Short mmCIF file of C-alpha atoms in Angstrom, two decimals:
data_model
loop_
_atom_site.label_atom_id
_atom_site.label_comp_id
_atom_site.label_asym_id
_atom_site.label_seq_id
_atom_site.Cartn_x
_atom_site.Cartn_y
_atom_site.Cartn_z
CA UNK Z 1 -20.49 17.63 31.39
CA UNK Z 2 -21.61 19.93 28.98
CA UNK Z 3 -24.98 18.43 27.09
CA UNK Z 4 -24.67 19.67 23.51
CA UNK Z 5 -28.03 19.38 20.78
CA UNK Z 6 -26.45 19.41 17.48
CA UNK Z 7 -28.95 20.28 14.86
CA UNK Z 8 -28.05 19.31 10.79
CA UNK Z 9 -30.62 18.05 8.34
CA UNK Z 10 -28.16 15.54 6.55
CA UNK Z 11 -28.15 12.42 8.12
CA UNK Z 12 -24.71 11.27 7.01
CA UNK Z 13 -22.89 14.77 7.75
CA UNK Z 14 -24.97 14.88 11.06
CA UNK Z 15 -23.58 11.42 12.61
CA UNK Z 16 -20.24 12.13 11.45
CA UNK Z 17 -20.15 15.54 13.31
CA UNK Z 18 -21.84 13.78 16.63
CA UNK Z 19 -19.11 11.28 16.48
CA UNK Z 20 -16.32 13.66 16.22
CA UNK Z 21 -17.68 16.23 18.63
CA UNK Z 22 -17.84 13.15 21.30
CA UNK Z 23 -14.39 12.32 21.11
CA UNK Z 24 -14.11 15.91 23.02
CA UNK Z 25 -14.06 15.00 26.74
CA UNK Z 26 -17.02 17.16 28.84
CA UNK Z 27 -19.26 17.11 25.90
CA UNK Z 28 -22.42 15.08 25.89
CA UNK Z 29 -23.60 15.01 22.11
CA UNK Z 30 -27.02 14.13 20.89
CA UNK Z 31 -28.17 15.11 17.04
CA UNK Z 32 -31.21 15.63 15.36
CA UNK Z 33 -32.55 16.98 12.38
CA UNK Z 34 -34.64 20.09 12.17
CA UNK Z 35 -37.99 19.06 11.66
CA UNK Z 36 -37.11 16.97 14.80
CA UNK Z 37 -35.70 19.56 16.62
CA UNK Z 38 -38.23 21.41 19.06
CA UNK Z 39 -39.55 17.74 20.25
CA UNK Z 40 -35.94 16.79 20.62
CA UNK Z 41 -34.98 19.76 23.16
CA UNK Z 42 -37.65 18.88 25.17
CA UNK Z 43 -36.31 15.46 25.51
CA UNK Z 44 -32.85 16.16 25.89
CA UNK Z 45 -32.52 19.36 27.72
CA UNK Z 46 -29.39 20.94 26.42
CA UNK Z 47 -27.08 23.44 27.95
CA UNK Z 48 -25.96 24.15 24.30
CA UNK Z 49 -27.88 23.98 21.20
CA UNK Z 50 -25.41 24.11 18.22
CA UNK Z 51 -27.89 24.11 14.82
CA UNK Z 52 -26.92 24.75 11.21
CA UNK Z 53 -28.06 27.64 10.16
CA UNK Z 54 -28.73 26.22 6.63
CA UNK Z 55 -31.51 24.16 6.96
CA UNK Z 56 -33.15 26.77 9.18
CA UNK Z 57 -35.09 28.50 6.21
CA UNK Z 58 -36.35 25.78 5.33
CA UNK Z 59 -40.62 24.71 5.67
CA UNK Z 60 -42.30 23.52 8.44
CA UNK Z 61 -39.12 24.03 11.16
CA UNK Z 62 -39.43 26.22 14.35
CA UNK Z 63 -37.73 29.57 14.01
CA UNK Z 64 -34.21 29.72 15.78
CA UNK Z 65 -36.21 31.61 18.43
CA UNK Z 66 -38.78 29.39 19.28
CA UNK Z 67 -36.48 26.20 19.21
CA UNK Z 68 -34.57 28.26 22.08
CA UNK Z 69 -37.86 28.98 23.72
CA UNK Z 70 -39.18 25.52 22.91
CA UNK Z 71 -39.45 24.21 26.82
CA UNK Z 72 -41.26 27.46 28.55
CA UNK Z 73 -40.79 25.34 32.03
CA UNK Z 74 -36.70 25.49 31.73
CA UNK Z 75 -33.99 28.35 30.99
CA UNK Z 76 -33.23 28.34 27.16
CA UNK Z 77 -30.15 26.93 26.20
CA UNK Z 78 -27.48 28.89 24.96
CA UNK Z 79 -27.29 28.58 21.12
CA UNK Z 80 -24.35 28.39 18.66
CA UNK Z 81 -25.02 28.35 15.07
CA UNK Z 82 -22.89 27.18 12.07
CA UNK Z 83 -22.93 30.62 9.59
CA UNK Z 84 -21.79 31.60 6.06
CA UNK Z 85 -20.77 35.50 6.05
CA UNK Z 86 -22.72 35.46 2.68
CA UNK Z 87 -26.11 34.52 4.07
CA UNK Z 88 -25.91 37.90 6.13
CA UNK Z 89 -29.76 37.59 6.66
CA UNK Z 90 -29.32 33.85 8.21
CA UNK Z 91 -26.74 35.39 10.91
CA UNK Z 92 -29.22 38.57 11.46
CA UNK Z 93 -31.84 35.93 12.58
CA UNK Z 94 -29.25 34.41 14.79
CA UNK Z 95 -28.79 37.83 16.36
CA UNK Z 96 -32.18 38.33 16.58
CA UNK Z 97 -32.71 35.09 18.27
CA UNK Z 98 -29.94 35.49 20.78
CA UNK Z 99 -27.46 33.41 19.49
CA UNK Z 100 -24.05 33.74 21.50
CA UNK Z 101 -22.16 31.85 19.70
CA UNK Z 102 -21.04 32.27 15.22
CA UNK Z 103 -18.91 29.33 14.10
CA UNK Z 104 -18.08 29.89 10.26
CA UNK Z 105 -18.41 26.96 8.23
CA UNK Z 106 -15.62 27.74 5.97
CA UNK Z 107 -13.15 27.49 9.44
CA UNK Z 108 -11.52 24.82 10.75
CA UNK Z 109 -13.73 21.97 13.05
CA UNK Z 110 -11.95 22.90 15.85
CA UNK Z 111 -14.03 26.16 16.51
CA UNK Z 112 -17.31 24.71 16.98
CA UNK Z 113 -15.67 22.56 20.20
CA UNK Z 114 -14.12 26.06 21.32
CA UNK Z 115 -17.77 27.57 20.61
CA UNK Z 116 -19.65 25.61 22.62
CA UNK Z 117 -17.28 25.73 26.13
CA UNK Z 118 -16.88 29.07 25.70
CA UNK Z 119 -21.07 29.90 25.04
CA UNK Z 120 -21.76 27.11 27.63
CA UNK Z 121 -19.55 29.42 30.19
CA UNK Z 122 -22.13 32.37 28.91
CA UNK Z 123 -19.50 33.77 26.88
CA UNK Z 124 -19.60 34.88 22.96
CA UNK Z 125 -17.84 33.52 20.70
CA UNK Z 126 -17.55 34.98 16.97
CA UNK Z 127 -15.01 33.75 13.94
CA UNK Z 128 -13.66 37.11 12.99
CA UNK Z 129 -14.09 35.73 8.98
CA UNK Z 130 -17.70 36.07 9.37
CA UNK Z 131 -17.31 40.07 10.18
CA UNK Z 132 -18.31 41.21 6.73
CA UNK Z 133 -21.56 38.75 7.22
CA UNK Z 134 -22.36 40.94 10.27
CA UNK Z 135 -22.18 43.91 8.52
CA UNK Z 136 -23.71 43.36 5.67
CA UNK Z 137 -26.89 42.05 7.81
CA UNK Z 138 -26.51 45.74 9.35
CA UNK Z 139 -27.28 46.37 5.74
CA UNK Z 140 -30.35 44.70 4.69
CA UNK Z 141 -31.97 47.25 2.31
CA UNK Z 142 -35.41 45.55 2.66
CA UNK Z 143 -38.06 45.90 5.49
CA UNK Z 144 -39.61 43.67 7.45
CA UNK Z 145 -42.61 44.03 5.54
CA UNK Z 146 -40.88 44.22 1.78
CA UNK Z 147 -39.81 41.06 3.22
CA UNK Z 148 -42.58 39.43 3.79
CA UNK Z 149 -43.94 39.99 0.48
CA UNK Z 150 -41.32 38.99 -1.40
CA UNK Z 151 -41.42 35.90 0.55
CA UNK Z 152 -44.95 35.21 -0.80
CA UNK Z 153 -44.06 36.15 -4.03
CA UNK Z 154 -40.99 33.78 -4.15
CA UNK Z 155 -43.36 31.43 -2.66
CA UNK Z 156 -45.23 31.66 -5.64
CA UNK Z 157 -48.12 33.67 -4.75
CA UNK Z 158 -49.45 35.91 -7.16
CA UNK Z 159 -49.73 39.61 -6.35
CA UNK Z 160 -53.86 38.69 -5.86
CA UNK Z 161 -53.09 36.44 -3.39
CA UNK Z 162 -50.60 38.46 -1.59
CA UNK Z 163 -52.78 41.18 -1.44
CA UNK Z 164 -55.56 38.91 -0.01
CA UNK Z 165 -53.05 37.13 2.39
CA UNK Z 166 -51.93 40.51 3.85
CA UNK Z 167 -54.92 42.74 3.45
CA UNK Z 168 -53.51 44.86 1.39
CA UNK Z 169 -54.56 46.42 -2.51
CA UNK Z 170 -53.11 45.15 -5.39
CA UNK Z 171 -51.83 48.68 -6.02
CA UNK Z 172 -49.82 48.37 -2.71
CA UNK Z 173 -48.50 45.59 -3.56
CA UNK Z 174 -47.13 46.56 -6.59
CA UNK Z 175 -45.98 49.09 -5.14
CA UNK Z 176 -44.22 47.10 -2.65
CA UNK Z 177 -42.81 44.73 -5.59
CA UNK Z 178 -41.36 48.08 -7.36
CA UNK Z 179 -39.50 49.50 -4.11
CA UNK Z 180 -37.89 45.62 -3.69
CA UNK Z 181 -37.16 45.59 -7.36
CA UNK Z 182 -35.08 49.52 -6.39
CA UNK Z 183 -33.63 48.71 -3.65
CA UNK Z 184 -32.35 45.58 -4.22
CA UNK Z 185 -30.98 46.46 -7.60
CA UNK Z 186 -32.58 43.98 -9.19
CA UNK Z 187 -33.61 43.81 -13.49
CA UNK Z 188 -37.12 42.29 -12.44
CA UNK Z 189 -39.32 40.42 -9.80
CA UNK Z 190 -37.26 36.71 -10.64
CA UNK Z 191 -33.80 38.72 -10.07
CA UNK Z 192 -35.02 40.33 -7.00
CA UNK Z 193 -35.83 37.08 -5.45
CA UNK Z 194 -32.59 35.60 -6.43
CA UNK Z 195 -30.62 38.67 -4.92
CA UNK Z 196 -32.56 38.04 -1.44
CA UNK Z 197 -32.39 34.52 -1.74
CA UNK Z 198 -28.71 34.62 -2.45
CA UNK Z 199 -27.79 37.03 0.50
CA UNK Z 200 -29.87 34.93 2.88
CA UNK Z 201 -32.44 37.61 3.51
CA UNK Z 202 -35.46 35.17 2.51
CA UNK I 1 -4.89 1.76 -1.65
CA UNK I 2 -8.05 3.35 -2.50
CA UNK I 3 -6.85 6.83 -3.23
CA UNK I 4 -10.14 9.02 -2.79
CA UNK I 5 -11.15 13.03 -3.35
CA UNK I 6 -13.89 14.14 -1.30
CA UNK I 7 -15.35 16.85 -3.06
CA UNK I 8 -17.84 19.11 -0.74
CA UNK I 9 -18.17 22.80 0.11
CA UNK I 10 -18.25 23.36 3.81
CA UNK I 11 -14.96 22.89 5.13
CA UNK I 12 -15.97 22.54 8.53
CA UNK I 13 -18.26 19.43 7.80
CA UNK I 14 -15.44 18.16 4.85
CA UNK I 15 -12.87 18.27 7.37
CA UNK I 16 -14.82 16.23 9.68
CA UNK I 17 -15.71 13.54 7.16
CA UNK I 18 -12.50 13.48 5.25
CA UNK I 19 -11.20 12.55 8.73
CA UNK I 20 -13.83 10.24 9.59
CA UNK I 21 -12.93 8.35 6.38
CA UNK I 22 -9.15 8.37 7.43
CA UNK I 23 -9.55 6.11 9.65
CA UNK I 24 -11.14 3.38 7.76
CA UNK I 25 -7.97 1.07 6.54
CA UNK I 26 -6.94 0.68 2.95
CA UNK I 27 -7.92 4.18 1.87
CA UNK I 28 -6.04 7.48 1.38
CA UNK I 29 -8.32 10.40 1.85
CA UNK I 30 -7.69 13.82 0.29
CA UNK I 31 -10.47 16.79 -0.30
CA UNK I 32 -11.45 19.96 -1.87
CA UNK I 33 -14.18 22.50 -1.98
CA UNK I 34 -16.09 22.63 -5.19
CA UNK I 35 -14.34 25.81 -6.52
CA UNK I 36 -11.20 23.48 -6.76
CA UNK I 37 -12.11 20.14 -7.72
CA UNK I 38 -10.80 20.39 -11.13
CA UNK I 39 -6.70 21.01 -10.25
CA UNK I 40 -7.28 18.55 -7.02
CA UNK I 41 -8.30 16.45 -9.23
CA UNK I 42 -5.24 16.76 -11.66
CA UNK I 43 -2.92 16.48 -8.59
CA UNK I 44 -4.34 14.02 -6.29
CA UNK I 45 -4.81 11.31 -9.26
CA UNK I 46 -7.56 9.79 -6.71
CA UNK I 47 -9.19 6.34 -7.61
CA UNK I 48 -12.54 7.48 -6.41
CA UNK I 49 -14.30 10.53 -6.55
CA UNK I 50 -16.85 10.95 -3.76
CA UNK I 51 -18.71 14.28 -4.41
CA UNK I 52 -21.56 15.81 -2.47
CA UNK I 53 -24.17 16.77 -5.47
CA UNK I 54 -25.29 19.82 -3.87
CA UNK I 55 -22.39 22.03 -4.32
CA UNK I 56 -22.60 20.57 -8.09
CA UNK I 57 -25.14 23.74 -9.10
CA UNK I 58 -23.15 26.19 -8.02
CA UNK I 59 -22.12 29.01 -10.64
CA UNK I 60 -18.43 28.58 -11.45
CA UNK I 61 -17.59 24.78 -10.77
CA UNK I 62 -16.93 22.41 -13.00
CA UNK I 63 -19.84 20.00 -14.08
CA UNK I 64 -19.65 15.96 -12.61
CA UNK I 65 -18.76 15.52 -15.98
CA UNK I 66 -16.06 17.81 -16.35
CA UNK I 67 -14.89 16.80 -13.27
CA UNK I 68 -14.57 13.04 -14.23
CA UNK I 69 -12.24 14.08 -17.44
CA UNK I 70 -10.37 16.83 -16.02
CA UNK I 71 -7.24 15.36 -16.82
CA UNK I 72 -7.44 13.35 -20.54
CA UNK I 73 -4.07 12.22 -19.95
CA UNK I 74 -5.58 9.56 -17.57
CA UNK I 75 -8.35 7.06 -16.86
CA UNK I 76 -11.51 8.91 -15.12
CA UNK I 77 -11.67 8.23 -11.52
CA UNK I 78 -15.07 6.31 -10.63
CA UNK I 79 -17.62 8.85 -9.14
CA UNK I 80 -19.92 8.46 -5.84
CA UNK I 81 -22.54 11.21 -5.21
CA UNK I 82 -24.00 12.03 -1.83
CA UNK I 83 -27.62 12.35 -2.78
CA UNK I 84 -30.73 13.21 -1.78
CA UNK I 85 -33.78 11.52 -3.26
CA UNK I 86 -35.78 15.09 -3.21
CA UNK I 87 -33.28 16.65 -5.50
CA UNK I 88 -33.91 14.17 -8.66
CA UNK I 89 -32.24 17.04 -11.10
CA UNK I 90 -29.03 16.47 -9.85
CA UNK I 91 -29.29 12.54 -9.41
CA UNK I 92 -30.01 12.94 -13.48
CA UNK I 93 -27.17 14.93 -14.51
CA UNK I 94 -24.83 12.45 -11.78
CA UNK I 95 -25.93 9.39 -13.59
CA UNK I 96 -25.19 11.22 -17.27
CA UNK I 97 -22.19 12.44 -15.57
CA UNK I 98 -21.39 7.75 -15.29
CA UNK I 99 -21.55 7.91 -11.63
CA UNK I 100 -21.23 4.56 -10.31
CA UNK I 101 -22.05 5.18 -6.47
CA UNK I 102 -25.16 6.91 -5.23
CA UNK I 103 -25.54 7.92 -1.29
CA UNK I 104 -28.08 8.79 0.83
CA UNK I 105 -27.39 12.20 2.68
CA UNK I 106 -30.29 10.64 5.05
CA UNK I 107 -28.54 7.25 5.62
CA UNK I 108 -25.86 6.07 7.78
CA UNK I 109 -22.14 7.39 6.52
CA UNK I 110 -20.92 3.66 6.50
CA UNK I 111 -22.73 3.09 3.53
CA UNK I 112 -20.22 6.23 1.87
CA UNK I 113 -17.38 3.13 2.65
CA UNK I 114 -19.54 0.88 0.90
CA UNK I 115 -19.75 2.97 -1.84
CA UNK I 116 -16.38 3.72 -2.13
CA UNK I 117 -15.12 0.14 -1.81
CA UNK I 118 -17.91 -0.98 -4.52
CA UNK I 119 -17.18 1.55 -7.16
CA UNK I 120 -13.32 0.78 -6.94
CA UNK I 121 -13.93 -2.57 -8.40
CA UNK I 122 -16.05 -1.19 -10.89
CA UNK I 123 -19.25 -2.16 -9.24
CA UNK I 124 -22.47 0.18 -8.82
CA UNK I 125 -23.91 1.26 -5.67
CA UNK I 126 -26.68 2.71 -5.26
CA UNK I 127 -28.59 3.40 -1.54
CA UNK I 128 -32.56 1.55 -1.88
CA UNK I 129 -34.01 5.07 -0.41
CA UNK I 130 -32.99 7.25 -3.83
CA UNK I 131 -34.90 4.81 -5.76
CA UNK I 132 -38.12 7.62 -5.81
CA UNK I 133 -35.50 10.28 -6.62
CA UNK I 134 -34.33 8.44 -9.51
CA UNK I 135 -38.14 7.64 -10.96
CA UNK I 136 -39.09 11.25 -10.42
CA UNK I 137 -35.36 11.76 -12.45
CA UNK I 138 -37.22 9.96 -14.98
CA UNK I 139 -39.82 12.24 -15.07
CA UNK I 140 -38.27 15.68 -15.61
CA UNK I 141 -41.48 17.30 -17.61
CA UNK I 142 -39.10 20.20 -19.15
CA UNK I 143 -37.32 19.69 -22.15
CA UNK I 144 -33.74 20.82 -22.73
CA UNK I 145 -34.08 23.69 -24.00
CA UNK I 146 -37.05 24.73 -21.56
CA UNK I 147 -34.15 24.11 -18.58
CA UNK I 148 -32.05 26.52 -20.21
CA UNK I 149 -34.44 29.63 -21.01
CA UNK I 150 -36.10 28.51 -17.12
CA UNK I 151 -32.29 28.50 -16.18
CA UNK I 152 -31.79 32.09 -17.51
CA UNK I 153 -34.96 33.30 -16.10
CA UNK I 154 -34.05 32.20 -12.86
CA UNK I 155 -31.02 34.14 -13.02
CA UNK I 156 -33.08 37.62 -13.08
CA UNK I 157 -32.85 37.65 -17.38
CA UNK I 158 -35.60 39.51 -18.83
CA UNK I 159 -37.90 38.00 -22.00
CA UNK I 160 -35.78 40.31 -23.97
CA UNK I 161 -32.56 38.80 -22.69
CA UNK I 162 -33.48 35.37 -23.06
CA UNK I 163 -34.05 36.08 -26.52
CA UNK I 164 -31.06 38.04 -27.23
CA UNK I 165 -28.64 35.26 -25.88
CA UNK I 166 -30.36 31.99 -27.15
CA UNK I 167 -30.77 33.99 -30.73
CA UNK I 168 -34.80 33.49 -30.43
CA UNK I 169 -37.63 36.77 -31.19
CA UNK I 170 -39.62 37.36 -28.00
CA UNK I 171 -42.33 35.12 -28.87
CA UNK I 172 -40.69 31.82 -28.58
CA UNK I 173 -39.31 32.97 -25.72
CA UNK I 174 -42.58 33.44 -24.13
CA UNK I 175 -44.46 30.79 -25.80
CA UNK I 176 -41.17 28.64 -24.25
CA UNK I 177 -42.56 30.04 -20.67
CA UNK I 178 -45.86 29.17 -21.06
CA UNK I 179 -44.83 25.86 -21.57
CA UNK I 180 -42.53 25.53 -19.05
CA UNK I 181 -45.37 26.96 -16.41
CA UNK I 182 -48.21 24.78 -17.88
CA UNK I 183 -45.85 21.86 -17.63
CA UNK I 184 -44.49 22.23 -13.93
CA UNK I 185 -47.96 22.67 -12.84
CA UNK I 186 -47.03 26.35 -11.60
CA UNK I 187 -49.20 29.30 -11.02
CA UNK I 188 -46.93 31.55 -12.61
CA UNK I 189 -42.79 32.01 -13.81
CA UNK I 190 -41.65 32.49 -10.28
CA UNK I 191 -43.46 29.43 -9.14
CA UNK I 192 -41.97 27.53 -11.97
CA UNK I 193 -38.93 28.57 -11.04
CA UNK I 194 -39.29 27.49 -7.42
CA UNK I 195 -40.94 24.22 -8.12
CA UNK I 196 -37.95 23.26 -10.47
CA UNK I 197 -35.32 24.45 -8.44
CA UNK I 198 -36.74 22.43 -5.48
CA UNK I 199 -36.72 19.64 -7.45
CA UNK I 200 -33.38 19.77 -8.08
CA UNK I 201 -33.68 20.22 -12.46
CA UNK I 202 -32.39 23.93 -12.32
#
């Protein structure tokens, strides 16, 4: 018996998927939302932890690496996450995190059940559609740090309060702003955050 | 026969409800993504429309609306949106759109049966938990026309821009987001434009 956590911040779509996903013989299936999640692999102790990678940006939910990490006292469960190959910086995460397993949404159901034997045998598994998502995460133009300043700023932080935030000048900041702006070919600030937010790099 | 079109973006997850709702007797279940509601909807003739809202904002998809009358040669089908009570934008434009059925993302999918059951005879349905969502609908504080230059901001336009496509000198424009920031409560045009599009009004 494999013991799956499935992790999905809709309610509705959430039960639905549990249901369907315990039809498959081997798999026990327990769901919970993301804000939820870190207390919910403590309780349940999966071998695989398949989570959405949508509602993984979102406030106030443990990074994909610490909801791995999140019982120090047991090995971390291998992790399969539900991708878009255009939210390259959502499936860079995964990497970083040490996701095994890449099921694209835009494939057929079937995958996720082949995704979580195979990553539950400690093997990867990667749809080949979400490829070009790999490599344009290879691809990122921004650093880590450009990227953590145009999260404040799309957070709604002015450049003040970034600069105080990071202890950093105002002129650095601006001078951070202008190099995102460049390399992200964006018109302005607003289209620069749209760009990142778009591609999934926020 | 209910004949239904489930109208939502992921296939993985559409798949998975579409035949979740299959097996419920005494309806025929057909779906789309977004990007092709408008011929499904021509072709499938469904009785019931049962779109999830968040797909509806996309860029290139028909608008609930549009949807509803795609083909003029025939009655509209009744609409149900899945619906979250945070996203009170989109519960505005589904009830302008004459949606009869409104579902909780967060509740149990039986109640999407419900809803698809009531609005075939005509009758409304709408979950108790969006009943916040639909006061704070009520309470949109940007005008028409402040959604649309806010819109066009948000899509990286400069002041210049704006001005040149709505036919309005710089000025307005930027007495327009003044207002807009003043009214949302925002420290500035990027927070206005994250405040309203996490409310759902963008």
């Amino acid at each position: 018996m494999i013991r799956v956590l499935l992790v999905h911040d809709a309610c509705l779509v959430r039960s639905v998927l549990a249901e369907w996903l315990r039809r498959e013989p081997g798999l026990g299936v327990y769901d919970t939302p993301w804000h939820q999640a870190t207390a919910r692999m403590r309780s349940v102790v999966p071998d695989v932890c398949a989570a959405d990678l949508d509602g993984s940006d979102a406030q106030g939910v443990p990074t994909l690496a610490e909801l791995r990490k999140s019982d120090p006292r047991r090995p971390s469960p291998q992790l399969v996450v539900l991708a878009s190959a255009n939210r390259p910086g959502l499936l860079k995460r995964a990497a970083e995190a040490g996701a095994l397993g890449y099921v694209d949404k835009e494939g057929a159901p079937e995958r996720l059940v082949r995704a979580i034997h195979a990553v539950a045998e400690g093997e990867r598994f990667v749809d080949d559609s979400l490829g070009f998502g790999f490599l344009k995460a290879a691809q990122i133009p921004l650093t880590r740090r450009e990227l953590t300043v145009l999260g404040l700023a799309a957070g709604g932080a002015s450049i003040a309060e970034i600069a105080g935030s990071l202890h950093l000048s105002h002129g650095t900041v601006r001078n951070y702003m202008a190099a995102i702006t460049r390399k992200t070919g964006a018109r302005n600030r607003i289209d620069a955050i749209r760009i990142s937010q778009g591609e999934g790099w926020l």
